[in-house]
Every structure is written in C-alpha cells, then in structure tokens.
Amino acid sequence: MAAALLRRAPVVALLVPAMAWLTVFDGILVDKPSPGGDLTVVSHNVNQADPDPAGTARSLLAAGADVLALEELSPTTAPAYERALADAHPYHFQQGTVGLWSVHPLRDARAVPIMPWMRAMRATVDAPGGRPAVYVARLPSVRVGLSGFTARARDEALDLLVAEVRAEPERRVVVMGDLNGSTDDRALRPLTDRLVSAQTEAGAGFGFTWPTRLPVVRIDQMLLGGVRAASAWTLPATAGDHLPVAARIALPPGARTLIRPGPEETSPVRGCHAHGPRPRPGPSLRRSHRTTHRRPERPAAFTSPSSPVPRPGTP
C-alpha cells in the first residue's frame, strides 16, 4: 500500500496545481466569439522606435478595422502612419502620442488631459449603427524601484481618465489602449467595474498581449459600455513589443445606459466633462489633424477642416 501511494505521489503533485490553474483560467480557455457586429475596432501600441511603421500599418490594415487606435506614436513614426492609412481611413485625429483613424467621420475630437503631455484623446465615431464615444489612452508604466513596484503615475492618470468616462454624455463608449494593467488589477476597477472587457465577454483564448515574444499578461484593453462585443482576438506580432488587439462590436439601438453601475452607484453617472463644459458638436473631421509631441501649455482645441490647426500653446 505504501509503495502504491509513493508511486502515485508525483501524479497527485501534478494534479493539484493543474486543478488550481483550471479553476482560475477555465473561463478564459473557452472561446466565446459569436457572429455579427457592426464595427471592427483595433488598438495597438506601435512602439515609438518602430523601424518599419509602413509595414506595421499594412499588417494592421489586413485586420479590416473600421476604427484603428494607435499608441506610442512619435514625431518620426506618426507621419508614416498618416501616409499609410490615409486612403483606407480618411478620418484621423491625433493628440501627442495617441491617434485615431476611422472609415467613418469623427466628431467632437479633443484631447483628454490625463498627464502634462498628451497621452489620451476622445472622439465620437459617426457610424451607421450608432455614435460611440471612443477613448484612446496610454497610461504610464508600472515602475520598479528600490522600494519595489510603483504605480503612482499610472493610477493618477487613470483617475483623470475615469472622471472623463463617467462624465461622458454619449450612451455608447469604447475605451481602448495600453492601460498598463490587466483587468484583474484592482487599480483598474473604477473602469472595469463599469465597463465590460471585450476579451472577457467574447474573446478567443487568453488574449495576452505583452511581451510580444512570450505574452504572459494582457495590458492592452478594450472596455465597452452600452455596446456589446461579438468577438475579440489578438493580431499577429508587428515590430512593437505589444500584440495588437481587435474586437467586433455590436451597437444596440437605443442603448439606455452608458456604463453599468459600480458598487456604490445605482444609476449611470451623467454630467459635464471633468475638465470643462461639453464642447459643441462640430463638423466631421475629414482631414488629418495632428498636434505636436511637445509638451503643450494646454490641450489644443478641435478645429474644423476649414480652420487652421492652432500652434501648440496658443489660446
């Protein structure tokens, strides 16, 4: 009997962690995509030192995105993306290191000031099935110092982003970008308690995005409110150190809620923008608009195609 137990001990030792692993990841392993959807959205941290932005753009175009968000743009790579994406995505708005390209008109595009330099923006996509407000953001990285991990800069920027999303007047919202945190990160709960992860709702596999060579965590997110994910997946690697993420989303007609209530709320939060009154609806953005990557004194204002783009720091 003792000998038999000893022979089985290695098997038991393997089964215990395997069962624990399955308990944690069982829901992730089940593919949840479904047919349908109105928009294909793609987001990618493209790496500011990308040696081949034109090649990266071609790879992303193969996904057939209606709306494409790019993070970590640089003064060197941004013009290359503009040229490569102009024909397929004629509507474009960029603020600092983040940009949005669309096959549908963009309205009310503006910076979202979460940091002294521009790393977030917001625009309304005038899609046939509805007008979702799309936020693109790249939050600061979690750093490792002598005292351990520090996420203060990320969490402060996240607080400002959450305030903007809570005040968003549109009923349909998509928040996407490099949030430098997984949906299990407690710091992201102000967003994940109210918005649904496209990967969690309709993803295929783990959906890990970083690092590219051996992804072990998903820090590039697509969070949805008032819209539904039909499918979500990762795209093939580019020259960057993050995998691109994609989702097919449905725009339910007459969506009544912007975000699902958080633990302390019983109804959707509405109101003015956290950093000023709601801008008046502007004309659709037909031509590319880009602001400098330098640190501006205040966010550049949205301008119509017929108006000159203001220089950084001008009133």
Short mmCIF file of C-alpha atoms in Angstrom, two decimals:
data_model
loop_
_atom_site.label_atom_id
_atom_site.label_comp_id
_atom_site.label_asym_id
_atom_site.label_seq_id
_atom_site.Cartn_x
_atom_site.Cartn_y
_atom_site.Cartn_z
CA MET A 1 0.00 0.00 0.00
CA ALA A 2 2.75 2.42 0.97
CA ALA A 3 4.61 1.65 -2.24
CA ALA A 4 1.49 2.30 -4.31
CA LEU A 5 0.95 5.65 -2.61
CA LEU A 6 4.54 6.63 -3.29
CA ARG A 7 4.13 5.79 -6.96
CA ARG A 8 1.03 7.97 -7.15
CA ALA A 9 2.54 10.90 -5.27
CA PRO A 10 4.09 12.54 -8.39
CA VAL A 11 0.74 12.31 -10.18
CA VAL A 12 -1.06 13.93 -7.26
CA ALA A 13 1.62 16.62 -7.06
CA LEU A 14 0.92 17.49 -10.69
CA LEU A 15 -2.86 17.29 -10.41
CA VAL A 16 -3.14 19.79 -7.54
CA PRO A 17 -1.58 22.77 -9.35
CA ALA A 18 -3.31 21.73 -12.58
CA MET A 19 -6.71 21.83 -10.88
CA ALA A 20 -5.88 25.18 -9.30
CA TRP A 21 -4.81 26.53 -12.69
CA LEU A 22 -8.01 25.31 -14.34
CA THR A 23 -10.08 26.89 -11.58
CA VAL A 24 -8.52 30.29 -12.31
CA PHE A 25 -8.35 30.13 -16.12
CA ASP A 26 -11.19 27.79 -17.07
CA GLY A 27 -13.43 30.64 -18.27
CA ILE A 28 -10.61 32.17 -20.28
CA LEU A 29 -9.89 28.96 -22.17
CA VAL A 30 -13.42 28.79 -23.57
CA ASP A 31 -13.71 30.62 -26.88
CA LYS A 32 -16.70 32.95 -26.68
CA PRO A 33 -16.98 34.67 -30.08
CA SER A 34 -20.34 34.91 -31.81
CA PRO A 35 -21.39 36.05 -35.28
CA GLY A 36 -22.43 39.59 -36.04
CA GLY A 37 -21.28 43.01 -35.01
CA ASP A 38 -21.35 46.47 -36.58
CA LEU A 39 -17.78 47.72 -36.18
CA THR A 40 -14.33 46.17 -36.14
CA VAL A 41 -12.03 48.08 -33.81
CA VAL A 42 -8.28 47.59 -33.47
CA SER A 43 -5.82 49.01 -30.96
CA HIS A 44 -2.04 48.75 -30.95
CA ASN A 45 0.91 50.15 -29.01
CA VAL A 46 3.15 50.51 -32.03
CA ASN A 47 6.44 51.29 -30.26
CA GLN A 48 7.88 54.76 -30.79
CA ALA A 49 11.09 53.25 -32.17
CA ASP A 50 9.32 51.08 -34.77
CA PRO A 51 11.82 50.74 -37.64
CA ASP A 52 9.09 49.92 -40.17
CA PRO A 53 5.88 51.88 -39.46
CA ALA A 54 4.68 51.37 -43.03
CA GLY A 55 4.96 47.60 -42.59
CA THR A 56 3.15 47.77 -39.26
CA ALA A 57 0.37 49.79 -40.90
CA ARG A 58 -0.01 47.19 -43.66
CA SER A 59 -0.29 44.45 -41.05
CA LEU A 60 -2.98 46.34 -39.16
CA LEU A 61 -4.90 47.15 -42.34
CA ALA A 62 -5.19 43.41 -43.01
CA ALA A 63 -7.48 43.15 -39.98
CA GLY A 64 -10.13 45.19 -41.79
CA ALA A 65 -10.58 47.69 -38.96
CA ASP A 66 -13.30 50.31 -39.19
CA VAL A 67 -11.70 52.16 -36.29
CA LEU A 68 -7.98 51.96 -35.53
CA ALA A 69 -6.30 53.35 -32.41
CA LEU A 70 -2.52 53.72 -32.16
CA GLU A 71 -0.50 54.44 -29.07
CA GLU A 72 3.15 55.43 -28.57
CA LEU A 73 3.36 57.45 -31.76
CA SER A 74 6.45 59.61 -32.19
CA PRO A 75 7.30 62.63 -34.36
CA THR A 76 9.23 60.22 -36.59
CA THR A 77 6.62 57.48 -37.00
CA ALA A 78 3.37 59.49 -36.95
CA PRO A 79 3.76 60.96 -40.48
CA ALA A 80 4.48 57.46 -41.84
CA TYR A 81 1.25 56.13 -40.34
CA GLU A 82 -0.69 59.08 -41.72
CA ARG A 83 0.54 58.34 -45.23
CA ALA A 84 -0.01 54.58 -44.97
CA LEU A 85 -3.53 54.80 -43.53
CA ALA A 86 -4.88 57.86 -45.37
CA ASP A 87 -6.62 56.01 -48.22
CA ALA A 88 -8.37 53.36 -46.13
CA HIS A 89 -9.07 55.57 -43.11
CA PRO A 90 -9.59 59.15 -44.27
CA TYR A 91 -10.80 60.43 -40.87
CA HIS A 92 -7.97 60.95 -38.45
CA PHE A 93 -7.24 62.80 -35.23
CA GLN A 94 -4.05 62.72 -33.21
CA GLN A 95 -3.04 64.17 -29.87
CA GLY A 96 0.57 63.77 -28.84
CA THR A 97 1.43 60.07 -28.74
CA VAL A 98 -2.07 58.69 -29.44
CA GLY A 99 -4.16 58.78 -32.58
CA LEU A 100 -7.43 57.50 -34.04
CA TRP A 101 -8.12 56.56 -37.66
CA SER A 102 -11.60 55.75 -38.96
CA VAL A 103 -13.52 54.88 -42.10
CA HIS A 104 -16.43 56.85 -40.61
CA PRO A 105 -16.47 60.56 -39.75
CA LEU A 106 -15.03 61.63 -36.41
CA ARG A 107 -16.80 64.35 -34.46
CA ASP A 108 -16.11 66.31 -31.27
CA ALA A 109 -12.49 65.12 -31.25
CA ARG A 110 -10.35 66.51 -28.44
CA ALA A 111 -7.52 65.81 -26.08
CA VAL A 112 -8.18 64.18 -22.72
CA PRO A 113 -5.68 65.75 -20.28
CA ILE A 114 -4.62 62.87 -18.05
CA MET A 115 -0.97 63.93 -17.93
CA PRO A 116 1.08 67.10 -18.60
CA TRP A 117 1.81 65.72 -22.08
CA MET A 118 -0.81 64.27 -24.40
CA ARG A 119 -1.39 60.55 -23.98
CA ALA A 120 -5.18 60.34 -24.30
CA MET A 121 -7.91 61.56 -26.64
CA ARG A 122 -11.59 61.18 -27.29
CA ALA A 123 -13.78 61.33 -30.42
CA THR A 124 -17.27 60.32 -31.48
CA VAL A 125 -17.39 57.88 -34.41
CA ASP A 126 -20.32 58.67 -36.67
CA ALA A 127 -21.01 55.03 -37.58
CA PRO A 128 -24.17 53.89 -39.40
CA GLY A 129 -25.45 51.87 -36.42
CA GLY A 130 -24.77 54.50 -33.77
CA ARG A 131 -22.29 57.05 -32.48
CA PRO A 132 -19.98 55.55 -29.87
CA ALA A 133 -17.59 57.79 -27.98
CA VAL A 134 -14.12 56.30 -28.38
CA TYR A 135 -11.33 56.98 -25.90
CA VAL A 136 -7.72 56.15 -26.74
CA ALA A 137 -5.19 56.18 -23.91
CA ARG A 138 -1.73 55.08 -22.97
CA LEU A 139 -1.28 55.11 -19.23
CA PRO A 140 2.18 55.37 -17.64
CA SER A 141 4.08 52.17 -16.99
CA VAL A 142 4.35 50.47 -13.63
CA ARG A 143 7.93 51.07 -12.49
CA VAL A 144 10.27 49.00 -10.35
CA GLY A 145 12.44 50.94 -7.89
CA LEU A 146 14.43 50.34 -4.76
CA SER A 147 11.23 50.21 -2.75
CA GLY A 148 9.53 47.79 -5.14
CA PHE A 149 6.77 48.36 -7.68
CA THR A 150 5.35 51.87 -8.03
CA ALA A 151 2.22 52.69 -10.00
CA ARG A 152 1.51 56.19 -8.70
CA ALA A 153 1.79 57.96 -12.07
CA ARG A 154 -0.40 55.36 -13.75
CA ASP A 155 -3.04 55.48 -11.04
CA GLU A 156 -3.18 59.30 -11.05
CA ALA A 157 -3.64 59.33 -14.83
CA LEU A 158 -6.25 56.58 -14.52
CA ASP A 159 -8.26 58.66 -12.03
CA LEU A 160 -8.46 61.50 -14.56
CA LEU A 161 -9.46 59.13 -17.35
CA VAL A 162 -12.18 57.58 -15.17
CA ALA A 163 -13.58 61.04 -14.40
CA GLU A 164 -13.85 61.78 -18.12
CA VAL A 165 -15.53 58.48 -18.92
CA ARG A 166 -18.03 58.88 -16.07
CA ALA A 167 -18.96 62.33 -17.37
CA GLU A 168 -19.28 61.17 -20.99
CA PRO A 169 -22.73 62.14 -22.36
CA GLU A 170 -22.79 59.57 -25.18
CA ARG A 171 -24.63 56.35 -24.39
CA ARG A 172 -22.14 54.08 -26.12
CA VAL A 173 -18.49 54.11 -25.03
CA VAL A 174 -15.32 52.29 -26.07
CA VAL A 175 -12.13 52.77 -24.05
CA MET A 176 -9.08 51.21 -25.64
CA GLY A 177 -5.33 51.42 -25.48
CA ASP A 178 -2.31 50.43 -23.45
CA LEU A 179 -3.58 50.73 -19.88
CA ASN A 180 -0.50 49.06 -18.40
CA GLY A 181 -2.65 46.84 -16.23
CA SER A 182 -4.75 43.70 -16.54
CA THR A 183 -8.46 43.59 -15.85
CA ASP A 184 -7.61 41.74 -12.63
CA ASP A 185 -5.61 44.72 -11.40
CA ARG A 186 -7.52 46.34 -8.51
CA ALA A 187 -6.33 49.77 -9.62
CA LEU A 188 -8.36 49.40 -12.84
CA ARG A 189 -11.60 48.59 -11.02
CA PRO A 190 -13.03 52.12 -11.40
CA LEU A 191 -13.13 51.26 -15.11
CA THR A 192 -13.68 47.50 -15.07
CA ASP A 193 -16.49 47.73 -12.50
CA ARG A 194 -18.42 49.84 -15.00
CA LEU A 195 -17.18 48.77 -18.42
CA VAL A 196 -17.01 45.25 -19.84
CA SER A 197 -13.81 43.82 -21.28
CA ALA A 198 -14.30 42.75 -24.89
CA GLN A 199 -11.85 39.90 -24.30
CA THR A 200 -13.69 38.67 -21.22
CA GLU A 201 -17.06 38.90 -22.95
CA ALA A 202 -16.23 37.46 -26.34
CA GLY A 203 -12.53 36.67 -26.55
CA ALA A 204 -10.72 33.74 -28.07
CA GLY A 205 -8.11 32.18 -25.78
CA PHE A 206 -6.08 34.09 -23.23
CA GLY A 207 -5.73 37.26 -25.26
CA PHE A 208 -2.34 38.06 -23.70
CA THR A 209 -0.54 40.97 -25.37
CA TRP A 210 2.81 41.55 -23.65
CA PRO A 211 5.64 40.93 -24.25
CA THR A 212 5.36 40.00 -27.90
CA ARG A 213 7.75 37.05 -27.91
CA LEU A 214 6.09 35.26 -25.00
CA PRO A 215 2.90 37.06 -23.92
CA VAL A 216 2.05 36.43 -20.28
CA VAL A 217 -0.38 39.24 -19.49
CA ARG A 218 -2.98 41.39 -21.23
CA ILE A 219 -2.25 45.07 -20.58
CA ASP A 220 -3.79 46.34 -23.84
CA GLN A 221 -7.51 46.65 -23.25
CA MET A 222 -10.83 47.22 -24.99
CA LEU A 223 -13.50 48.18 -22.46
CA LEU A 224 -17.11 48.64 -23.54
CA GLY A 225 -20.20 50.39 -22.22
CA GLY A 226 -23.57 50.47 -23.98
CA VAL A 227 -22.19 48.25 -26.75
CA ARG A 228 -21.63 44.50 -26.96
CA ALA A 229 -18.58 42.55 -28.09
CA ALA A 230 -19.39 39.82 -30.59
CA SER A 231 -15.79 38.62 -30.81
CA ALA A 232 -12.31 39.65 -29.66
CA TRP A 233 -8.85 38.42 -30.56
CA THR A 234 -5.17 39.33 -30.81
CA LEU A 235 -3.46 40.05 -34.14
CA PRO A 236 -0.07 38.84 -35.40
CA ALA A 237 3.01 40.49 -33.96
CA THR A 238 4.49 43.60 -35.54
CA ALA A 239 7.82 45.29 -34.82
CA GLY A 240 6.43 46.51 -31.49
CA ASP A 241 6.67 44.78 -28.12
CA HIS A 242 2.88 44.54 -27.71
CA LEU A 243 0.46 42.40 -29.71
CA PRO A 244 -2.37 44.33 -31.40
CA VAL A 245 -5.89 43.65 -30.13
CA ALA A 246 -9.11 43.58 -32.12
CA ALA A 247 -12.82 43.23 -31.48
CA ARG A 248 -16.04 43.11 -33.43
CA ILE A 249 -18.65 45.13 -31.56
CA ALA A 250 -22.40 45.50 -31.93
CA LEU A 251 -24.13 48.83 -31.42
CA PRO A 252 -27.50 48.03 -29.84
CA PRO A 253 -30.17 50.52 -30.92
CA GLY A 254 -31.41 52.83 -28.22
CA ALA A 255 -28.82 51.86 -25.62
CA ARG A 256 -30.09 53.38 -22.37
CA THR A 257 -27.06 53.11 -20.18
CA LEU A 258 -23.56 54.45 -20.65
CA ILE A 259 -21.86 52.25 -18.08
CA ARG A 260 -23.05 49.60 -15.72
CA PRO A 261 -23.40 50.85 -12.13
CA GLY A 262 -20.39 50.45 -9.88
CA PRO A 263 -20.56 49.09 -6.34
CA GLU A 264 -21.52 52.49 -4.92
CA GLU A 265 -23.94 53.51 -7.68
CA THR A 266 -27.44 52.50 -8.65
CA SER A 267 -27.77 54.55 -11.83
CA PRO A 268 -25.49 55.73 -14.63
CA VAL A 269 -23.41 58.81 -13.89
CA ARG A 270 -24.10 61.79 -16.12
CA GLY A 271 -22.94 65.38 -16.13
CA CYS A 272 -20.40 67.82 -17.54
CA HIS A 273 -16.90 66.86 -18.52
CA ALA A 274 -14.45 66.80 -15.66
CA HIS A 275 -12.23 69.37 -17.33
CA GLY A 276 -14.77 71.84 -18.68
CA PRO A 277 -18.19 72.10 -20.30
CA ARG A 278 -19.23 69.77 -23.03
CA PRO A 279 -17.94 71.04 -26.39
CA ARG A 280 -20.50 71.97 -29.01
CA PRO A 281 -20.91 69.38 -31.77
CA GLY A 282 -18.50 70.21 -34.55
CA PRO A 283 -18.25 69.21 -38.19
CA SER A 284 -16.91 65.82 -39.06
CA LEU A 285 -13.17 65.52 -39.22
CA ARG A 286 -12.32 64.83 -42.84
CA ARG A 287 -8.66 65.67 -42.97
CA SER A 288 -5.92 64.51 -40.67
CA HIS A 289 -5.26 66.73 -37.70
CA ARG A 290 -2.17 66.27 -35.61
CA THR A 291 -0.70 68.24 -32.76
CA THR A 292 2.92 68.41 -31.75
CA HIS A 293 4.50 65.87 -29.43
CA ARG A 294 5.98 68.67 -27.37
CA ARG A 295 4.52 69.43 -24.01
CA PRO A 296 1.70 71.98 -24.61
CA GLU A 297 0.60 74.60 -22.14
CA ARG A 298 -2.97 73.35 -22.50
CA PRO A 299 -4.79 70.89 -24.79
CA ALA A 300 -5.13 72.00 -28.41
CA ALA A 301 -8.69 72.79 -29.43
CA PHE A 302 -10.61 70.78 -32.00
CA THR A 303 -10.76 72.59 -35.31
CA SER A 304 -12.82 72.03 -38.40
CA PRO A 305 -11.10 71.13 -41.68
CA SER A 306 -11.56 74.69 -42.89
CA SER A 307 -9.88 76.21 -39.85
CA PRO A 308 -6.13 76.34 -39.26
CA VAL A 309 -4.70 73.95 -36.70
CA PRO A 310 -3.58 76.06 -33.72
CA ARG A 311 0.05 76.06 -32.81
CA PRO A 312 0.92 74.40 -29.51
CA GLY A 313 0.46 76.72 -26.57
CA THR A 314 -1.65 79.29 -28.41
CA PRO A 315 -5.01 80.27 -26.85
#
